[in-house]
PDB file of C-alpha atoms in Angstrom:
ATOM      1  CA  UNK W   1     -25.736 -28.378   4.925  1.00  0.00           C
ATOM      2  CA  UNK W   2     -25.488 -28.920   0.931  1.00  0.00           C
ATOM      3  CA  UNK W   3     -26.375 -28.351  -1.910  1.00  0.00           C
ATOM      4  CA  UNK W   4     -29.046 -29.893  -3.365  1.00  0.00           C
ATOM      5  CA  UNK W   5     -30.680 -32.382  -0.251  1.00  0.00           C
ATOM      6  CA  UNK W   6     -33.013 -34.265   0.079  1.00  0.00           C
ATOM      7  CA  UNK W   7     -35.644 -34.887   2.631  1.00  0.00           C
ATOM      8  CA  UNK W   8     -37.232 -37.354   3.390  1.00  0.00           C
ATOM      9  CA  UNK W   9     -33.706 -39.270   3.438  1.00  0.00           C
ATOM     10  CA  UNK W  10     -36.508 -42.247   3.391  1.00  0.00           C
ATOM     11  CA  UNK W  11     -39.922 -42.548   2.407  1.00  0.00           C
ATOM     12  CA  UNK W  12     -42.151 -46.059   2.598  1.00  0.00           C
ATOM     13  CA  UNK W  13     -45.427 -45.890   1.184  1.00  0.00           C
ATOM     14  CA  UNK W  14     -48.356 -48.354  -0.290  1.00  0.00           C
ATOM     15  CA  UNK W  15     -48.768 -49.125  -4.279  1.00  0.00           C
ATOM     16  CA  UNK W  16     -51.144 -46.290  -5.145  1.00  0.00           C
ATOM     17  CA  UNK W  17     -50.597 -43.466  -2.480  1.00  0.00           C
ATOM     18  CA  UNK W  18     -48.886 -40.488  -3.773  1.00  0.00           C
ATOM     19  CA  UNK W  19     -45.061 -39.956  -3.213  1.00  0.00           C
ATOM     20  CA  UNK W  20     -43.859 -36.289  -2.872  1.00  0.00           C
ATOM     21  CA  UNK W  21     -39.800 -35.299  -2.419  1.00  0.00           C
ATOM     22  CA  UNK W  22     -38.205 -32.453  -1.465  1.00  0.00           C
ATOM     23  CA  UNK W  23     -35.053 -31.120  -2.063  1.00  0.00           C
ATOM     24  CA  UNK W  24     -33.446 -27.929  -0.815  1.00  0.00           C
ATOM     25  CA  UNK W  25     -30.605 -26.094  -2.618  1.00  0.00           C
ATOM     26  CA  UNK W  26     -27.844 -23.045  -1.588  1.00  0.00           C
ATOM     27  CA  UNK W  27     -26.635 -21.437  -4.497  1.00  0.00           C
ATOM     28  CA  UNK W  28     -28.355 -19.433  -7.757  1.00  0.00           C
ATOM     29  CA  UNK W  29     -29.407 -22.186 -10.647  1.00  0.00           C
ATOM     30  CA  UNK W  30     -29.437 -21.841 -13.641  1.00  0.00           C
ATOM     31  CA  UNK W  31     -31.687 -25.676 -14.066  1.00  0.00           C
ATOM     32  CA  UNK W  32     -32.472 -28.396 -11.069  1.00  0.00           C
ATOM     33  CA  UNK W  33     -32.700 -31.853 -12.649  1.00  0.00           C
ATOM     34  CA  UNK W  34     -34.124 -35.041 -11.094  1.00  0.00           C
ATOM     35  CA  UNK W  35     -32.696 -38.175 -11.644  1.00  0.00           C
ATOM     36  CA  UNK W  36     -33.680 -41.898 -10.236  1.00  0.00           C
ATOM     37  CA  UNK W  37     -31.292 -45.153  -9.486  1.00  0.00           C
ATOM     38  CA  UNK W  38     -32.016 -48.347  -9.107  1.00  0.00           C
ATOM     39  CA  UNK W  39     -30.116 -49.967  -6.180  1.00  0.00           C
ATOM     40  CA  UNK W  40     -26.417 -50.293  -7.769  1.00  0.00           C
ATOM     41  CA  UNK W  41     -27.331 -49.060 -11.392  1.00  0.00           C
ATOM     42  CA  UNK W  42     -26.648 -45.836 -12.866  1.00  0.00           C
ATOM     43  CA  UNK W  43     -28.695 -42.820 -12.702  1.00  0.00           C
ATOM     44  CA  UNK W  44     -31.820 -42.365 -15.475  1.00  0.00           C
ATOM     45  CA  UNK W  45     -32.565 -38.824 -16.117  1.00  0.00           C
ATOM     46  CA  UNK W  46     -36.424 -37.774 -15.003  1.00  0.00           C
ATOM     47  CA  UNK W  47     -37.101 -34.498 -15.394  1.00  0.00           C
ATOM     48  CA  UNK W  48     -35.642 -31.071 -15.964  1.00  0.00           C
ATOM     49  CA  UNK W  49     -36.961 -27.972 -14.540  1.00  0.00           C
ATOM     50  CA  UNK W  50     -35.125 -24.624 -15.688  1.00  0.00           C
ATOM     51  CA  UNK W  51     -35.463 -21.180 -13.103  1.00  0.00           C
ATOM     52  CA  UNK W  52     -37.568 -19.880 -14.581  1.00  0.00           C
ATOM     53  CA  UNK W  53     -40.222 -22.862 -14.637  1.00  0.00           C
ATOM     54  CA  UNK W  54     -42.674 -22.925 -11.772  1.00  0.00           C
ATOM     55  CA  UNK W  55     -43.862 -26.522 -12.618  1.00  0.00           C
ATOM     56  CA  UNK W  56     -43.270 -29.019 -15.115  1.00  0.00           C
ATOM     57  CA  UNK W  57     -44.868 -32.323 -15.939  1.00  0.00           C
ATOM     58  CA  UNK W  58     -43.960 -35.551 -17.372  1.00  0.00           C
ATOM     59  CA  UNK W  59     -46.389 -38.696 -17.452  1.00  0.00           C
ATOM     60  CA  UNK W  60     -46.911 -39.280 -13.612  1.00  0.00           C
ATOM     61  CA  UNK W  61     -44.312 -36.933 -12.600  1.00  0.00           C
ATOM     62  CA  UNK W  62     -44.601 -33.309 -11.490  1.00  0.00           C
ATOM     63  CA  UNK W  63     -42.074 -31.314 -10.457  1.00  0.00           C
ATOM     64  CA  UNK W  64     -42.037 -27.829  -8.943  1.00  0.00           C
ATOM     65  CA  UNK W  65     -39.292 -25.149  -8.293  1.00  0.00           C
ATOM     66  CA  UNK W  66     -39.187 -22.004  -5.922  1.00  0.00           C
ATOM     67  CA  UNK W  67     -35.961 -19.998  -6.536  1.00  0.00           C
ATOM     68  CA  UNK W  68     -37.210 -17.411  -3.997  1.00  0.00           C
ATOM     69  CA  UNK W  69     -37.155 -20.614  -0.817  1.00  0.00           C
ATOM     70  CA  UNK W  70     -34.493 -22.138  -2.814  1.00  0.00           C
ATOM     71  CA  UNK W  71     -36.295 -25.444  -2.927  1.00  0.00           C
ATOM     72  CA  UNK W  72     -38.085 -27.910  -5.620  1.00  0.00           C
ATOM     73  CA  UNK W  73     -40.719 -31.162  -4.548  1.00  0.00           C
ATOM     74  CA  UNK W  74     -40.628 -34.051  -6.757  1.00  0.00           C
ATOM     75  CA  UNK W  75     -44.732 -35.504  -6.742  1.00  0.00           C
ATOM     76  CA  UNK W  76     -44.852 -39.352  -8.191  1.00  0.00           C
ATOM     77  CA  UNK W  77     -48.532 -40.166  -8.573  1.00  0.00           C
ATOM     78  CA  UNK W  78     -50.547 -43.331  -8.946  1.00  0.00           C
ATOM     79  CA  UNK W  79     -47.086 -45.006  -7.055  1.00  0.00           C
ATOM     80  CA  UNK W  80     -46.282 -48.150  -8.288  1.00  0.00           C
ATOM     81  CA  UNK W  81     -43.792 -51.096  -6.717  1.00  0.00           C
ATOM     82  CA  UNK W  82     -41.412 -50.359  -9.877  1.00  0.00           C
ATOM     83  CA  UNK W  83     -40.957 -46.837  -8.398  1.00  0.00           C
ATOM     84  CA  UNK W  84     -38.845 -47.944  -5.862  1.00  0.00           C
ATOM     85  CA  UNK W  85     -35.478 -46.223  -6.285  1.00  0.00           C
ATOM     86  CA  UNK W  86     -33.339 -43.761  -4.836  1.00  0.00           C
ATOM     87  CA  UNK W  87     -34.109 -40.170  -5.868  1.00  0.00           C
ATOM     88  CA  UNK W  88     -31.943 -37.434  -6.285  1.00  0.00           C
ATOM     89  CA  UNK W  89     -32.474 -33.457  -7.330  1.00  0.00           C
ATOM     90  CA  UNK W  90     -29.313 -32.199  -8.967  1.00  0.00           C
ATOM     91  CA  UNK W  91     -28.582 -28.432  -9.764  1.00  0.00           C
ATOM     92  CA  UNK W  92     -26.717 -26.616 -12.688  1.00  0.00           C
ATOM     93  CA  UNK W  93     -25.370 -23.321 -11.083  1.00  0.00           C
ATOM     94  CA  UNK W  94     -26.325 -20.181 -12.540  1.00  0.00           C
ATOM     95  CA  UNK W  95     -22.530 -18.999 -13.414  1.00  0.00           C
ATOM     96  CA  UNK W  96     -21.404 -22.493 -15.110  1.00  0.00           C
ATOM     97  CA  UNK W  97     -19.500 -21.913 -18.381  1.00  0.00           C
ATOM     98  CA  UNK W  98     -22.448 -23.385 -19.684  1.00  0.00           C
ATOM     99  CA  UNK W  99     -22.726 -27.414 -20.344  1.00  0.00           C
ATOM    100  CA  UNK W 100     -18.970 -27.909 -19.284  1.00  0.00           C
ATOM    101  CA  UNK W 101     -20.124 -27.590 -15.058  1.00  0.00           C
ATOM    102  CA  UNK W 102     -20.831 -30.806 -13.634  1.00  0.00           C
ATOM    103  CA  UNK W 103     -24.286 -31.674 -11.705  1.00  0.00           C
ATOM    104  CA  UNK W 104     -23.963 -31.098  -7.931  1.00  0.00           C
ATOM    105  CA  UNK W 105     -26.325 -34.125  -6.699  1.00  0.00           C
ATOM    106  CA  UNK W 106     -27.969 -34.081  -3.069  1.00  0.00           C
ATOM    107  CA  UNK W 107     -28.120 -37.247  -1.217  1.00  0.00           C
ATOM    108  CA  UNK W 108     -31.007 -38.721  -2.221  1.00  0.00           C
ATOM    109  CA  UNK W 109     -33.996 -39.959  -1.293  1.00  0.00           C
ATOM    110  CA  UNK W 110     -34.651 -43.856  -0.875  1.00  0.00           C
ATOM    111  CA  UNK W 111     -38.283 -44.337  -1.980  1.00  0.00           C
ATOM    112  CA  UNK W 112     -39.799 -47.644  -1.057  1.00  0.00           C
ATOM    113  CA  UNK W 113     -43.141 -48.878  -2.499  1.00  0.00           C
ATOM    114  CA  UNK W 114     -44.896 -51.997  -0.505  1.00  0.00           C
ATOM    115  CA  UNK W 115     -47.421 -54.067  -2.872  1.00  0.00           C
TER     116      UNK W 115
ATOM    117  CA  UNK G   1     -31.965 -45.376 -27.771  1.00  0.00           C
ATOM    118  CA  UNK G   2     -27.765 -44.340 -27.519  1.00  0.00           C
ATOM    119  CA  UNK G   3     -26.762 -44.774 -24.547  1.00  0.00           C
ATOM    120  CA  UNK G   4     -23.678 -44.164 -22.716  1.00  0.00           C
ATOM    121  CA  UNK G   5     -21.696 -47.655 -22.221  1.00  0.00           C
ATOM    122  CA  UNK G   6     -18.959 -48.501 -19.519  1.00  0.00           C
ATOM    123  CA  UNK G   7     -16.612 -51.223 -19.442  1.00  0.00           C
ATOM    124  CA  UNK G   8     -15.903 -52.811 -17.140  1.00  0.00           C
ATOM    125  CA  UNK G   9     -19.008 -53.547 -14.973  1.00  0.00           C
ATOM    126  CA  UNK G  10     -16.807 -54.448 -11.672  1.00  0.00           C
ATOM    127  CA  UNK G  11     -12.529 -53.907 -11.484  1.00  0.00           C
ATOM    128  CA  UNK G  12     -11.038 -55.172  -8.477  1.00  0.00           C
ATOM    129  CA  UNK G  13      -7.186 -54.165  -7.823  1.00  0.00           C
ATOM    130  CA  UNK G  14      -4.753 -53.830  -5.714  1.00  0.00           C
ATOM    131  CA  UNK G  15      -4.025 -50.926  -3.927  1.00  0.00           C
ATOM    132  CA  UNK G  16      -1.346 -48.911  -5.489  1.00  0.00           C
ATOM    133  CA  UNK G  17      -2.157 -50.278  -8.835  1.00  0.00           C
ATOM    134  CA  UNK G  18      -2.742 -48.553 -11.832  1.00  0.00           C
ATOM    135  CA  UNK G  19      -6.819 -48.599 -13.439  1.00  0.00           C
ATOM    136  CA  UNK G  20      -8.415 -47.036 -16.256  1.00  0.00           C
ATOM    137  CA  UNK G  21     -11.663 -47.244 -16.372  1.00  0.00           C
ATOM    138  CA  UNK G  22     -13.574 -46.560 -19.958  1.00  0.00           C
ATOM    139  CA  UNK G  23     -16.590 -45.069 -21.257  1.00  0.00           C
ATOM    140  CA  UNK G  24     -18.280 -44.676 -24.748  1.00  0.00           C
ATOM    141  CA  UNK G  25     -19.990 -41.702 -24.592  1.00  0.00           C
ATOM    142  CA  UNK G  26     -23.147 -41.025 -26.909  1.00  0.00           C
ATOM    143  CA  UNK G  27     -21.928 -40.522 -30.441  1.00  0.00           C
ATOM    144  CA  UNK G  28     -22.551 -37.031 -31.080  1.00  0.00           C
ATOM    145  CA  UNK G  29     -22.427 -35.548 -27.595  1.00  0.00           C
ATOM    146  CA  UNK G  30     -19.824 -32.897 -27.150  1.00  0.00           C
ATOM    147  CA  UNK G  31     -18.950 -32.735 -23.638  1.00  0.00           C
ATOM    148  CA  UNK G  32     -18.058 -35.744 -20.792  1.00  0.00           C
ATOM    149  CA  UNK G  33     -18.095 -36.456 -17.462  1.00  0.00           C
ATOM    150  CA  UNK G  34     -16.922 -38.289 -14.431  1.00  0.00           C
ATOM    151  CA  UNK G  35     -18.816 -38.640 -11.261  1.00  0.00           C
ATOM    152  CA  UNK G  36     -18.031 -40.924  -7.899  1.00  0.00           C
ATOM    153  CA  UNK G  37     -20.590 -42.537  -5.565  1.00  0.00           C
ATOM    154  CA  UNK G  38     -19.025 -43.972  -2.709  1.00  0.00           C
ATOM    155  CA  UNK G  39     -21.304 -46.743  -1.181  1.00  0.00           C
ATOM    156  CA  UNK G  40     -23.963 -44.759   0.383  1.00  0.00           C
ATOM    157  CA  UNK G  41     -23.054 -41.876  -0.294  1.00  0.00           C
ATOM    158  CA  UNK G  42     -24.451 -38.817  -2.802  1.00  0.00           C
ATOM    159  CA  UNK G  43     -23.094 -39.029  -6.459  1.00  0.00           C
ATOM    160  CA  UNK G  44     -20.096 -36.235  -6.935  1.00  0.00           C
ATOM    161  CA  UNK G  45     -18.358 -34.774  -9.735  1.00  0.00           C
ATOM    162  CA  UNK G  46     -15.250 -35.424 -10.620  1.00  0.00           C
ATOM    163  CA  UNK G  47     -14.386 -33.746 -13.987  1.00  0.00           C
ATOM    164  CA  UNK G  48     -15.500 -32.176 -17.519  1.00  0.00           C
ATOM    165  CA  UNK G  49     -14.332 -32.647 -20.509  1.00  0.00           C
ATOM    166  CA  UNK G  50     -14.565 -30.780 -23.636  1.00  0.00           C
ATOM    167  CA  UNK G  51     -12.243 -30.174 -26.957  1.00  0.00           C
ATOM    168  CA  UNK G  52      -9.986 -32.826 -25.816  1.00  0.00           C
ATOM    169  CA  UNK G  53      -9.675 -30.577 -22.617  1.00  0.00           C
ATOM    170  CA  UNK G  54     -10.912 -30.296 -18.910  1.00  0.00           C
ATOM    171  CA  UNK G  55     -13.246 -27.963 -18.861  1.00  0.00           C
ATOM    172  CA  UNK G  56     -13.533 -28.011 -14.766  1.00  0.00           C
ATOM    173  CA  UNK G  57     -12.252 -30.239 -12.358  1.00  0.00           C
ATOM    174  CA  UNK G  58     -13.633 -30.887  -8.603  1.00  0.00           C
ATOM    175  CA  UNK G  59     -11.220 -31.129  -5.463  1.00  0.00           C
ATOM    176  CA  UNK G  60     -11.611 -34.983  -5.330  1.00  0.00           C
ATOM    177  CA  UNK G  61      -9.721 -34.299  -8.935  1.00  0.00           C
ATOM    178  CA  UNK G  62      -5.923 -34.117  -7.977  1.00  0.00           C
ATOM    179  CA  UNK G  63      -2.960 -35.391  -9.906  1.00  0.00           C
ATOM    180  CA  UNK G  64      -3.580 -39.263  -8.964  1.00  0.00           C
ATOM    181  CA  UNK G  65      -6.489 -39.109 -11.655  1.00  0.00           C
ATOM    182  CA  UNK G  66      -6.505 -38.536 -15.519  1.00  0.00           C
ATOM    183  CA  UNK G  67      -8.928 -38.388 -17.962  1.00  0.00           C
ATOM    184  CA  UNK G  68      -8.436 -38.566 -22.046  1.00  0.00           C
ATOM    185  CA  UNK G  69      -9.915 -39.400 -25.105  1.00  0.00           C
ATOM    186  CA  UNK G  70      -7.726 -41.573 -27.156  1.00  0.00           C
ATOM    187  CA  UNK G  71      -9.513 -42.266 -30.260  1.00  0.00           C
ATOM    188  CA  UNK G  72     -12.542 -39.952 -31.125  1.00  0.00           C
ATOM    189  CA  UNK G  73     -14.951 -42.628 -29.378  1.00  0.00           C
ATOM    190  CA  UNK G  74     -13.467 -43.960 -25.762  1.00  0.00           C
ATOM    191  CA  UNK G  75     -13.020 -41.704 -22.676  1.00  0.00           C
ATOM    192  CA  UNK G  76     -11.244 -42.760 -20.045  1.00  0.00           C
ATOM    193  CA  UNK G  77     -10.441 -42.221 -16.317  1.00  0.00           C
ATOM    194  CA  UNK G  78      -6.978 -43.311 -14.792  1.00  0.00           C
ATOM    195  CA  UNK G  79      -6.369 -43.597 -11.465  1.00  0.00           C
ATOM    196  CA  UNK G  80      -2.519 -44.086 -11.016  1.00  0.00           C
ATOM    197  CA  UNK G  81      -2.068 -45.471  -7.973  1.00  0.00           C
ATOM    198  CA  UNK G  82      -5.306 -46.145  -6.359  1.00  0.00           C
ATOM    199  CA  UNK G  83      -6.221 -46.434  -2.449  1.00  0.00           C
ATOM    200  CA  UNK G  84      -8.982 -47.760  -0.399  1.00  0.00           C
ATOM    201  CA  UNK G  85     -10.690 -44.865  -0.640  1.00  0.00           C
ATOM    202  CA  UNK G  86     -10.850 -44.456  -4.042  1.00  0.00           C
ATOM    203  CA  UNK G  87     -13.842 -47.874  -3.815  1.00  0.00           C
ATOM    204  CA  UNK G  88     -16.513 -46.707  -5.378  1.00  0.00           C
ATOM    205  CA  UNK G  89     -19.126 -46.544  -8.397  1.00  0.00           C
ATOM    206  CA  UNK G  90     -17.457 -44.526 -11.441  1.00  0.00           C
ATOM    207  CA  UNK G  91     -19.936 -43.111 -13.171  1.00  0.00           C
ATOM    208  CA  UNK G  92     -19.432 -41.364 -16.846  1.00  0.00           C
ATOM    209  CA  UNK G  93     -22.016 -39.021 -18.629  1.00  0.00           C
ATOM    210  CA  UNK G  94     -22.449 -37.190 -21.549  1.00  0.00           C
ATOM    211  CA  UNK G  95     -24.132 -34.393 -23.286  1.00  0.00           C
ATOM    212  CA  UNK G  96     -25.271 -33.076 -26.080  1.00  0.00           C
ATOM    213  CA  UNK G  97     -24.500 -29.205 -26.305  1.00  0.00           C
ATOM    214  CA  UNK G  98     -23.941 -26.788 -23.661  1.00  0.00           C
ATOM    215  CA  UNK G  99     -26.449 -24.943 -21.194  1.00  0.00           C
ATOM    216  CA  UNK G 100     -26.401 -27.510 -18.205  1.00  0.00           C
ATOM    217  CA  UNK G 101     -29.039 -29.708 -20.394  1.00  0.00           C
ATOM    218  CA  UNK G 102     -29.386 -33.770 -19.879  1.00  0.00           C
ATOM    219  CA  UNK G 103     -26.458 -35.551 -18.801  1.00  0.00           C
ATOM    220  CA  UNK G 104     -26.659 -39.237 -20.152  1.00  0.00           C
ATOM    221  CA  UNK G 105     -25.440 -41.629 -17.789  1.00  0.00           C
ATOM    222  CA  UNK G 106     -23.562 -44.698 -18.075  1.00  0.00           C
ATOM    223  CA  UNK G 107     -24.495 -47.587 -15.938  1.00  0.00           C
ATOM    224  CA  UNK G 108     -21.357 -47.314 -13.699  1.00  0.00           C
ATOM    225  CA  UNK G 109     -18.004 -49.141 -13.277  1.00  0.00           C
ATOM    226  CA  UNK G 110     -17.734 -50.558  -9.432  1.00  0.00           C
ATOM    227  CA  UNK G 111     -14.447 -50.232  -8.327  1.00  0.00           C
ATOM    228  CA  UNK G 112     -13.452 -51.913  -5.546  1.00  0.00           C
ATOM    229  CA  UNK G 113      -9.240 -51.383  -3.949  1.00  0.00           C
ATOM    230  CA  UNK G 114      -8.033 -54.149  -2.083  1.00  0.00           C
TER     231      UNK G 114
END
């Protein structure tokens, strides 16, 4: 496997219900970043999560890490049909040269939101 | 809000032709990337660029692709002589300072090889 997946690879669910993603990872991190697209758009930063964060929050977004399983869960609450995107976790390793490294992005998950 | 812009929006060529593909990075970010998304597929770096350098370059990276910054404002990617394989989303990005912060993405260049 690779760095930085994804599970569900798909998730449906109805306006409202909450939406949780997981996403596994390999090597030492220095950060794990999530980041959304919009079918054939570019990618729109979410949230940031450094190691040595347990949880971090943003508006209906919580994220959690655990260095120890290797592994962070993306929560979107309150779901709405405007959520629907592709979802992907993206690591920083720990030994970069510092912002030079690029992002190593896991495949994704394709959330889908039915009205 | 600055964003990172990419021109153009979709290149079609010929296979074995020469593309550059350009970016305008936000204006007082210091380093910039390139990523690839091949239809379906996960989004994958390509290079770094800082100082008018590479910082790092991936194995997709080899000599058929280029990157530079000509004027102090545009960065671009060259592909010299491109192949079916190389179809896919181009995606640039840049940030502010180092320490694997907040990569700005642009909205992608689709390239599609004939």
């Amino acid at each position: 496997s690779q760095q930085g997946e994804e599970d569900p690879q798909a998730l449906s669910i109805q306006e409202g219900e909450n939406a949780t993603m997981n996403c596994s990872y390999k090597t030492s991190i220095n950060n794990l970043q999530w980041y959304r697209q919009n079918s054939g758009r570019g990618l729109v930063h979410l949230i940031l999560i450094r190691s040595n964060e347990r949880e971090k929050h943003s508006g209906r977004l919580r994220v959690t890490l655990d260095t120890s399983k290797k592994s962070s869960s993306l929560l979107i609450t309150a779901s709405r049909a405007a959520d629907t995107a592709s979802y992907f976790c993206a690591t920083v390793s720990m030994y970069s040269g510092g912002g030079a490294d690029g992002l190593t992005f896991g495949k994704g998950t394709h959330l889908i939101i039915q009205p | 809000e600055p964003e990172v812009t990419q021109t153009p929006s979709h290149q079609v060529t010929q296979m074995g032709q020469e593309v550059i593909l350009r970016c305008v990075p936000i204006s007082n970010h210091l380093y910039f990337y390139w990523y690839r998304q091949i239809l379906g597929q996960k989004v994958e770096f390509l290079v770094s660029f800082y100082n008018n350098e590479i910082s790092e370059k991936s194995e997709i990276f080899d000599d058929q692709f280029s990157v530079e910054r000509p004027d102090g404002s545009n960065f671009t990617l060259k592909i010299r002589s491109t192949k079916l394989e190389d179809s896919a989303m181009y995606f640039c990005a840049s940030i502010i300072e180092q320490g694997g912060g907040i990569q700005y993405f642009g909205a992608g260049t689709r390239l599609s090889v004939l």
